[in-house]
Amino acid sequence: MNYPVIDVHHHIISTSLQAKQRELGMTIPSFMPKWTPEIGIDKMDLAGITYSILSAPSDLTFLKQTDANHMARSINEEIASYIERYPERYGGFATMPLPDAESALNEVSYALDELNLDGVAMLTSYQGKYLSHPDYEELLMELNRRKAVVFLHPILIKEHIAGLNPALLEGTFDTTRAVTTMAVHRIFETYPDVRFILPHTGGMVPYIKWRIALAVLQEQFLQTELTGEMIDEEIAKLSSLYYDSTLNLGTVQKLVDPSRILFGADIPWPSDSILKLQRESVLTEAESISIDNLRKIAYQNAYTLFPRLERQLKLMDEVEV
């Protein structure tokens, strides 16, 4: 079977960001993987990935705002340079200099209109402010006007909780927290044309939609009487969300409409064996449900979000599924 696989979750290790960190005397963690666009392509080939959307959803709040603005611009131009070098393999999401919404608005215009990036990468929160915060209203209005794709990545929680590495667990819980607060504050209703992608299968979101609906409908009053229809109506408001498959294999394909699932790999972080296992597990499960399900997760849903990919890659005539 020959078909393209589109990966929406591929991180660059930004040379410009690391240079700035060294300039400030910051230590680059020893566990940081090596990445160049060529290393990225080698990893993609290893895992049978046709095309990746690059991102660097960085927290730039360690910098003064003017410096953060310059750094976001530098990262986005770096991503654009990789796309220019390898247009048949890479697209990109823009880094935002948040929490300053006005600066982010300026960068949205530059990144999407001048650099022609495919969307924006945002963290779930900046300095404790989730996207439900009123400060982000104008930014969300603009993203909604543009029908933008927003790759919503969890923040990096550094502290070990219960003695466990936070990288694998805490991000999934942070995504769940972010989506719940956005639902409570009616973000998905107010800005229905923003296409949010939740990495790591959305954390716990697909599994606890009932609880999210209760959080919206009951707020602080847990004894509020509800009907099943009210809960179902609230759950339906989450149906616009997209989920990528990164590092959270399991039953998500039985919990989420197949038109809302995207393939994600999280290059360069997983080991080679995990990269191959992810692809095999996700796509084998997809095929076991149906060939149509496989097509959607491997490439069709990505083509829906990023129509230029189908035209640019010219792969549809080669697909033999």
mmCIF file of C-alpha atoms in Angstrom:
data_model
loop_
_atom_site.group_PDB
_atom_site.id
_atom_site.type_symbol
_atom_site.label_atom_id
_atom_site.label_comp_id
_atom_site.label_asym_id
_atom_site.label_seq_id
_atom_site.Cartn_x
_atom_site.Cartn_y
_atom_site.Cartn_z
ATOM 1 C CA MET A 1 0.000 0.000 0.000
ATOM 2 C CA ASN A 2 1.442 3.368 -1.034
ATOM 3 C CA TYR A 3 0.068 6.544 0.546
ATOM 4 C CA PRO A 4 1.462 9.811 1.919
ATOM 5 C CA VAL A 5 1.782 10.391 5.657
ATOM 6 C CA ILE A 6 1.541 14.006 6.821
ATOM 7 C CA ASP A 7 3.010 14.811 10.243
ATOM 8 C CA VAL A 8 1.694 17.968 11.958
ATOM 9 C CA HIS A 9 3.986 17.674 14.995
ATOM 10 C CA HIS A 10 7.680 18.122 14.153
ATOM 11 C CA HIS A 11 9.780 20.479 16.267
ATOM 12 C CA ILE A 12 12.855 22.336 15.156
ATOM 13 C CA ILE A 13 15.657 23.004 17.622
ATOM 14 C CA SER A 14 16.088 26.667 16.772
ATOM 15 C CA THR A 15 19.665 27.777 16.182
ATOM 16 C CA SER A 16 18.714 31.420 16.719
ATOM 17 C CA LEU A 17 17.034 30.665 20.035
ATOM 18 C CA GLN A 18 19.943 28.587 21.285
ATOM 19 C CA ALA A 19 22.390 31.318 20.258
ATOM 20 C CA LYS A 20 20.409 33.833 22.307
ATOM 21 C CA GLN A 21 20.307 31.513 25.301
ATOM 22 C CA ARG A 22 24.086 31.067 25.169
ATOM 23 C CA GLU A 23 24.531 34.828 24.830
ATOM 24 C CA LEU A 24 22.565 35.250 28.064
ATOM 25 C CA GLY A 25 24.680 32.612 29.828
ATOM 26 C CA MET A 26 21.861 30.065 29.917
ATOM 27 C CA THR A 27 22.778 26.375 29.888
ATOM 28 C CA ILE A 28 21.417 24.276 27.037
ATOM 29 C CA PRO A 29 20.088 21.071 28.682
ATOM 30 C CA SER A 30 22.187 17.997 27.983
ATOM 31 C CA PHE A 31 19.083 16.033 27.005
ATOM 32 C CA MET A 32 18.284 18.421 24.138
ATOM 33 C CA PRO A 33 18.284 16.368 20.920
ATOM 34 C CA LYS A 34 20.261 17.411 17.876
ATOM 35 C CA TRP A 35 18.228 18.699 14.952
ATOM 36 C CA THR A 36 18.950 20.085 11.522
ATOM 37 C CA PRO A 37 16.540 19.987 8.591
ATOM 38 C CA GLU A 38 18.599 17.108 7.228
ATOM 39 C CA ILE A 39 18.398 15.172 10.506
ATOM 40 C CA GLY A 40 14.657 15.829 10.475
ATOM 41 C CA ILE A 41 14.301 14.371 6.999
ATOM 42 C CA ASP A 42 16.343 11.314 7.996
ATOM 43 C CA LYS A 43 13.959 10.762 10.913
ATOM 44 C CA MET A 44 10.968 11.228 8.634
ATOM 45 C CA ASP A 45 12.325 8.687 6.165
ATOM 46 C CA LEU A 46 12.942 6.246 9.006
ATOM 47 C CA ALA A 47 9.305 6.516 10.071
ATOM 48 C CA GLY A 48 7.855 6.649 6.568
ATOM 49 C CA ILE A 49 6.687 10.266 6.880
ATOM 50 C CA THR A 50 6.175 12.158 3.643
ATOM 51 C CA TYR A 51 5.809 15.738 4.866
ATOM 52 C CA SER A 52 6.048 17.581 8.200
ATOM 53 C CA ILE A 53 4.724 20.872 9.545
ATOM 54 C CA LEU A 54 7.598 22.362 11.559
ATOM 55 C CA SER A 55 7.048 24.254 14.799
ATOM 56 C CA ALA A 56 8.895 25.789 17.726
ATOM 57 C CA PRO A 57 6.164 26.662 20.245
ATOM 58 C CA SER A 58 8.645 28.427 22.507
ATOM 59 C CA ASP A 59 8.118 30.294 25.761
ATOM 60 C CA LEU A 60 9.982 33.539 25.119
ATOM 61 C CA THR A 61 8.962 35.221 28.382
ATOM 62 C CA PHE A 62 12.544 34.973 29.689
ATOM 63 C CA LEU A 63 13.259 37.864 27.301
ATOM 64 C CA LYS A 64 12.151 41.488 27.397
ATOM 65 C CA GLN A 65 9.156 41.952 25.106
ATOM 66 C CA THR A 66 11.115 43.760 22.386
ATOM 67 C CA ASP A 67 13.702 40.970 22.419
ATOM 68 C CA ALA A 68 10.936 38.350 22.392
ATOM 69 C CA ASN A 69 9.449 40.025 19.320
ATOM 70 C CA HIS A 70 12.788 39.878 17.531
ATOM 71 C CA MET A 71 13.307 36.251 18.583
ATOM 72 C CA ALA A 72 9.872 35.144 17.336
ATOM 73 C CA ARG A 73 10.600 36.853 14.024
ATOM 74 C CA SER A 74 14.004 35.157 13.822
ATOM 75 C CA ILE A 75 12.522 31.712 14.571
ATOM 76 C CA ASN A 76 9.798 32.176 11.974
ATOM 77 C CA GLU A 77 12.276 33.270 9.332
ATOM 78 C CA GLU A 78 14.407 30.265 10.263
ATOM 79 C CA ILE A 79 11.436 27.946 9.722
ATOM 80 C CA ALA A 80 10.670 29.681 6.417
ATOM 81 C CA SER A 81 14.269 29.109 5.290
ATOM 82 C CA TYR A 82 13.908 25.368 5.893
ATOM 83 C CA ILE A 83 10.687 25.313 3.880
ATOM 84 C CA GLU A 84 12.392 27.191 1.053
ATOM 85 C CA ARG A 85 15.254 24.682 1.115
ATOM 86 C CA TYR A 86 13.000 21.599 1.253
ATOM 87 C CA PRO A 87 9.543 22.629 -0.034
ATOM 88 C CA GLU A 88 8.672 19.029 -0.853
ATOM 89 C CA ARG A 89 9.173 17.956 2.797
ATOM 90 C CA TYR A 90 8.380 20.879 5.118
ATOM 91 C CA GLY A 91 5.687 23.392 6.011
ATOM 92 C CA GLY A 92 5.612 25.456 9.183
ATOM 93 C CA PHE A 93 3.700 26.981 12.080
ATOM 94 C CA ALA A 94 4.712 30.446 13.324
ATOM 95 C CA THR A 95 6.017 31.088 16.845
ATOM 96 C CA MET A 96 4.142 33.819 18.736
ATOM 97 C CA PRO A 97 5.805 36.445 21.014
ATOM 98 C CA LEU A 98 3.124 36.103 23.681
ATOM 99 C CA PRO A 99 1.848 37.106 26.220
ATOM 100 C CA ASP A 100 1.844 40.488 24.448
ATOM 101 C CA ALA A 101 -1.176 40.166 22.156
ATOM 102 C CA GLU A 102 -0.383 43.242 20.058
ATOM 103 C CA SER A 103 3.065 41.876 19.255
ATOM 104 C CA ALA A 104 1.507 38.525 18.395
ATOM 105 C CA LEU A 105 -0.973 40.222 16.044
ATOM 106 C CA ASN A 106 1.894 41.861 14.192
ATOM 107 C CA GLU A 107 3.712 38.539 13.922
ATOM 108 C CA VAL A 108 0.589 36.755 12.662
ATOM 109 C CA SER A 109 0.405 39.211 9.750
ATOM 110 C CA TYR A 110 4.077 38.840 8.896
ATOM 111 C CA ALA A 111 4.250 35.068 9.311
ATOM 112 C CA LEU A 112 1.085 34.236 7.377
ATOM 113 C CA ASP A 113 1.125 37.000 4.747
ATOM 114 C CA GLU A 114 4.838 37.484 4.085
ATOM 115 C CA LEU A 115 6.419 34.154 5.031
ATOM 116 C CA ASN A 116 3.348 32.151 3.942
ATOM 117 C CA LEU A 117 3.523 29.818 6.932
ATOM 118 C CA ASP A 118 0.683 27.366 7.421
ATOM 119 C CA GLY A 119 -0.639 28.531 10.782
ATOM 120 C CA VAL A 120 0.571 29.462 14.247
ATOM 121 C CA ALA A 121 1.982 27.475 17.146
ATOM 122 C CA MET A 122 0.888 28.674 20.563
ATOM 123 C CA LEU A 123 1.426 27.419 24.073
ATOM 124 C CA THR A 124 -1.537 26.609 26.265
ATOM 125 C CA SER A 125 -0.621 29.493 28.583
ATOM 126 C CA TYR A 126 1.909 32.260 29.048
ATOM 127 C CA GLN A 127 2.887 33.341 32.556
ATOM 128 C CA GLY A 128 -0.235 31.635 33.862
ATOM 129 C CA LYS A 129 -2.651 33.235 31.371
ATOM 130 C CA TYR A 130 -4.556 30.656 29.329
ATOM 131 C CA LEU A 131 -6.082 31.565 25.963
ATOM 132 C CA SER A 132 -9.410 32.177 27.690
ATOM 133 C CA HIS A 133 -7.904 35.345 29.220
ATOM 134 C CA PRO A 134 -9.526 38.602 27.993
ATOM 135 C CA ASP A 135 -6.128 39.935 26.863
ATOM 136 C CA TYR A 136 -6.196 37.484 23.948
ATOM 137 C CA GLU A 137 -9.611 38.496 22.612
ATOM 138 C CA GLU A 138 -8.325 40.636 19.716
ATOM 139 C CA LEU A 139 -5.755 38.008 18.744
ATOM 140 C CA LEU A 140 -8.387 35.269 18.679
ATOM 141 C CA MET A 141 -10.706 37.502 16.656
ATOM 142 C CA GLU A 142 -7.983 37.908 14.023
ATOM 143 C CA LEU A 143 -7.184 34.189 13.956
ATOM 144 C CA ASN A 144 -10.902 33.496 13.615
ATOM 145 C CA ARG A 145 -11.187 35.996 10.747
ATOM 146 C CA ARG A 146 -8.333 34.240 8.974
ATOM 147 C CA LYS A 147 -9.740 30.769 9.708
ATOM 148 C CA ALA A 148 -6.247 30.050 10.990
ATOM 149 C CA VAL A 149 -4.890 26.696 12.098
ATOM 150 C CA VAL A 150 -3.547 26.911 15.668
ATOM 151 C CA PHE A 151 -1.245 24.180 16.940
ATOM 152 C CA LEU A 152 -1.848 24.382 20.706
ATOM 153 C CA HIS A 153 1.133 22.882 22.506
ATOM 154 C CA PRO A 154 1.265 22.320 26.294
ATOM 155 C CA ILE A 155 3.711 24.291 28.394
ATOM 156 C CA LEU A 156 6.885 22.669 29.669
ATOM 157 C CA ILE A 157 6.477 21.846 33.347
ATOM 158 C CA LYS A 158 9.965 21.447 34.768
ATOM 159 C CA GLU A 159 9.271 20.134 38.262
ATOM 160 C CA HIS A 160 9.012 16.403 38.853
ATOM 161 C CA ILE A 161 5.598 15.611 40.311
ATOM 162 C CA ALA A 162 5.273 12.427 42.360
ATOM 163 C CA GLY A 163 8.886 11.797 41.359
ATOM 164 C CA LEU A 164 7.924 11.332 37.702
ATOM 165 C CA ASN A 165 9.406 12.869 34.571
ATOM 166 C CA PRO A 166 6.947 15.666 33.713
ATOM 167 C CA ALA A 167 7.669 15.526 29.967
ATOM 168 C CA LEU A 168 5.461 12.496 29.327
ATOM 169 C CA LEU A 169 2.572 13.149 31.722
ATOM 170 C CA GLU A 170 2.161 16.776 32.721
ATOM 171 C CA GLY A 171 1.815 18.111 29.193
ATOM 172 C CA THR A 172 -1.233 15.943 28.589
ATOM 173 C CA PHE A 173 -2.868 17.221 31.766
ATOM 174 C CA ASP A 174 -2.006 20.828 30.894
ATOM 175 C CA THR A 175 -3.697 20.429 27.494
ATOM 176 C CA THR A 176 -6.773 19.073 29.247
ATOM 177 C CA ARG A 177 -6.785 22.028 31.638
ATOM 178 C CA ALA A 178 -6.426 24.496 28.754
ATOM 179 C CA VAL A 179 -9.280 23.002 26.721
ATOM 180 C CA THR A 180 -11.554 22.888 29.761
ATOM 181 C CA THR A 181 -10.991 26.544 30.632
ATOM 182 C CA MET A 182 -11.503 27.499 26.971
ATOM 183 C CA ALA A 183 -14.772 25.557 26.949
ATOM 184 C CA VAL A 184 -15.931 27.193 30.196
ATOM 185 C CA HIS A 185 -15.212 30.625 28.717
ATOM 186 C CA ARG A 186 -16.955 29.738 25.422
ATOM 187 C CA ILE A 187 -13.838 30.199 23.285
ATOM 188 C CA PHE A 188 -14.807 27.481 20.795
ATOM 189 C CA GLU A 189 -18.267 29.011 20.328
ATOM 190 C CA THR A 190 -17.031 32.598 20.087
ATOM 191 C CA TYR A 191 -14.263 31.794 17.584
ATOM 192 C CA PRO A 192 -15.674 28.832 15.645
ATOM 193 C CA ASP A 193 -13.434 29.294 12.600
ATOM 194 C CA VAL A 194 -10.136 28.838 14.444
ATOM 195 C CA ARG A 195 -8.969 25.281 13.736
ATOM 196 C CA PHE A 196 -7.259 24.102 16.933
ATOM 197 C CA ILE A 197 -4.941 21.076 16.797
ATOM 198 C CA LEU A 198 -4.366 19.411 20.174
ATOM 199 C CA PRO A 199 -1.163 17.336 20.313
ATOM 200 C CA HIS A 200 -0.756 14.038 22.167
ATOM 201 C CA THR A 201 -4.377 13.131 21.282
ATOM 202 C CA GLY A 202 -5.564 16.089 23.309
ATOM 203 C CA GLY A 203 -4.373 14.712 26.623
ATOM 204 C CA MET A 204 -7.435 13.506 28.485
ATOM 205 C CA VAL A 205 -9.946 15.554 26.460
ATOM 206 C CA PRO A 206 -11.360 12.669 24.355
ATOM 207 C CA TYR A 207 -11.797 10.563 27.484
ATOM 208 C CA ILE A 208 -13.460 13.099 29.820
ATOM 209 C CA LYS A 209 -15.767 15.114 27.568
ATOM 210 C CA TRP A 210 -18.614 14.445 29.999
ATOM 211 C CA ARG A 211 -16.640 16.085 32.826
ATOM 212 C CA ILE A 212 -15.722 19.039 30.615
ATOM 213 C CA ALA A 213 -19.412 19.504 29.817
ATOM 214 C CA LEU A 214 -20.214 19.414 33.540
ATOM 215 C CA ALA A 215 -17.516 22.015 34.216
ATOM 216 C CA VAL A 216 -19.152 24.308 31.661
ATOM 217 C CA LEU A 217 -22.745 23.758 32.774
ATOM 218 C CA GLN A 218 -22.349 23.503 36.541
ATOM 219 C CA GLU A 219 -19.319 25.731 37.142
ATOM 220 C CA GLN A 220 -19.098 25.945 40.953
ATOM 221 C CA PHE A 221 -22.550 24.483 41.634
ATOM 222 C CA LEU A 222 -22.198 20.721 41.400
ATOM 223 C CA GLN A 223 -25.797 20.110 42.422
ATOM 224 C CA THR A 224 -27.179 21.921 39.361
ATOM 225 C CA GLU A 225 -29.747 19.671 37.698
ATOM 226 C CA LEU A 226 -28.999 18.788 34.085
ATOM 227 C CA THR A 227 -30.436 16.653 31.328
ATOM 228 C CA GLY A 228 -28.618 14.276 29.029
ATOM 229 C CA GLU A 229 -29.530 16.517 26.100
ATOM 230 C CA MET A 230 -27.836 19.507 27.750
ATOM 231 C CA ILE A 231 -24.652 17.505 28.295
ATOM 232 C CA ASP A 232 -24.675 16.135 24.740
ATOM 233 C CA GLU A 233 -25.144 19.643 23.359
ATOM 234 C CA GLU A 234 -22.133 20.872 25.314
ATOM 235 C CA ILE A 235 -19.971 17.937 24.220
ATOM 236 C CA ALA A 236 -20.881 18.666 20.597
ATOM 237 C CA LYS A 237 -19.252 22.081 20.937
ATOM 238 C CA LEU A 238 -15.890 20.296 21.193
ATOM 239 C CA SER A 239 -16.407 18.609 17.828
ATOM 240 C CA SER A 240 -14.419 21.253 15.942
ATOM 241 C CA LEU A 241 -11.154 20.271 17.649
ATOM 242 C CA TYR A 242 -8.429 18.290 15.891
ATOM 243 C CA TYR A 243 -6.176 15.770 17.651
ATOM 244 C CA ASP A 244 -2.757 14.516 16.628
ATOM 245 C CA SER A 245 -1.580 11.015 17.457
ATOM 246 C CA THR A 246 1.758 11.900 19.076
ATOM 247 C CA LEU A 247 3.040 9.625 21.848
ATOM 248 C CA ASN A 248 -0.391 8.701 23.144
ATOM 249 C CA LEU A 249 -1.425 5.580 21.285
ATOM 250 C CA GLY A 250 -4.588 3.886 22.383
ATOM 251 C CA THR A 251 -8.322 4.082 21.859
ATOM 252 C CA VAL A 252 -8.600 7.648 20.547
ATOM 253 C CA GLN A 253 -9.747 6.388 17.130
ATOM 254 C CA LYS A 254 -12.795 4.917 18.825
ATOM 255 C CA LEU A 255 -13.503 8.138 20.765
ATOM 256 C CA VAL A 256 -12.968 10.863 18.165
ATOM 257 C CA ASP A 257 -14.487 11.255 14.704
ATOM 258 C CA PRO A 258 -11.849 10.047 12.206
ATOM 259 C CA SER A 259 -12.113 13.344 10.306
ATOM 260 C CA ARG A 260 -10.571 15.050 13.361
ATOM 261 C CA ILE A 261 -7.436 12.912 13.836
ATOM 262 C CA LEU A 262 -4.039 13.849 12.384
ATOM 263 C CA PHE A 263 -0.755 11.983 12.425
ATOM 264 C CA GLY A 264 1.911 13.386 14.744
ATOM 265 C CA ALA A 265 5.418 12.110 15.509
ATOM 266 C CA ASP A 266 7.124 14.735 17.764
ATOM 267 C CA ILE A 267 10.471 14.595 15.939
ATOM 268 C CA PRO A 268 13.238 14.969 17.178
ATOM 269 C CA TRP A 269 12.268 13.854 20.693
ATOM 270 C CA PRO A 270 11.263 10.156 20.361
ATOM 271 C CA SER A 271 13.856 7.437 19.862
ATOM 272 C CA ASP A 272 14.045 5.765 16.458
ATOM 273 C CA SER A 273 12.247 2.675 17.739
ATOM 274 C CA ILE A 274 9.372 4.772 19.131
ATOM 275 C CA LEU A 275 9.096 6.711 15.871
ATOM 276 C CA LYS A 276 8.608 3.505 13.927
ATOM 277 C CA LEU A 277 6.291 2.044 16.565
ATOM 278 C CA GLN A 278 4.069 5.139 16.508
ATOM 279 C CA ARG A 279 3.585 4.990 12.769
ATOM 280 C CA GLU A 280 2.917 1.268 12.748
ATOM 281 C CA SER A 281 0.508 1.401 15.678
ATOM 282 C CA VAL A 282 -1.494 4.437 14.561
ATOM 283 C CA LEU A 283 -1.899 3.434 10.941
ATOM 284 C CA THR A 284 -2.431 -0.268 11.602
ATOM 285 C CA GLU A 285 -5.264 0.578 14.000
ATOM 286 C CA ALA A 286 -6.650 3.041 11.461
ATOM 287 C CA GLU A 287 -6.647 0.402 8.723
ATOM 288 C CA SER A 288 -8.269 -2.151 11.018
ATOM 289 C CA ILE A 289 -11.266 0.187 11.287
ATOM 290 C CA SER A 290 -11.445 0.954 7.566
ATOM 291 C CA ILE A 291 -9.336 1.996 4.580
ATOM 292 C CA ASP A 292 -11.223 5.295 4.587
ATOM 293 C CA ASN A 293 -10.176 5.845 8.207
ATOM 294 C CA LEU A 294 -6.556 5.165 7.251
ATOM 295 C CA ARG A 295 -6.681 7.676 4.404
ATOM 296 C CA LYS A 296 -8.139 10.373 6.648
ATOM 297 C CA ILE A 297 -5.555 10.042 9.410
ATOM 298 C CA ALA A 298 -2.558 9.565 7.119
ATOM 299 C CA TYR A 299 -3.168 12.500 4.798
ATOM 300 C CA GLN A 300 -6.739 13.533 3.923
ATOM 301 C CA ASN A 301 -7.445 15.442 7.154
ATOM 302 C CA ALA A 302 -4.160 17.322 6.733
ATOM 303 C CA TYR A 303 -5.106 18.158 3.146
ATOM 304 C CA THR A 304 -8.396 19.575 4.464
ATOM 305 C CA LEU A 305 -6.561 21.853 6.921
ATOM 306 C CA PHE A 306 -3.760 22.740 4.498
ATOM 307 C CA PRO A 307 -5.189 22.626 0.957
ATOM 308 C CA ARG A 308 -1.895 23.724 -0.602
ATOM 309 C CA LEU A 309 -0.284 20.419 0.411
ATOM 310 C CA GLU A 310 -2.324 18.333 -1.985
ATOM 311 C CA ARG A 311 -1.550 20.708 -4.830
ATOM 312 C CA GLN A 312 2.130 21.099 -3.955
ATOM 313 C CA LEU A 313 3.010 17.492 -3.330
ATOM 314 C CA LYS A 314 0.966 16.183 -6.276
ATOM 315 C CA LEU A 315 0.651 12.881 -4.498
ATOM 316 C CA MET A 316 -2.983 12.073 -5.009
ATOM 317 C CA ASP A 317 -2.401 10.551 -8.451
ATOM 318 C CA GLU A 318 0.226 8.264 -6.930
ATOM 319 C CA VAL A 319 -1.917 7.010 -4.076
ATOM 320 C CA GLU A 320 -2.732 3.331 -4.435
ATOM 321 C CA VAL A 321 -4.875 2.545 -1.453
#
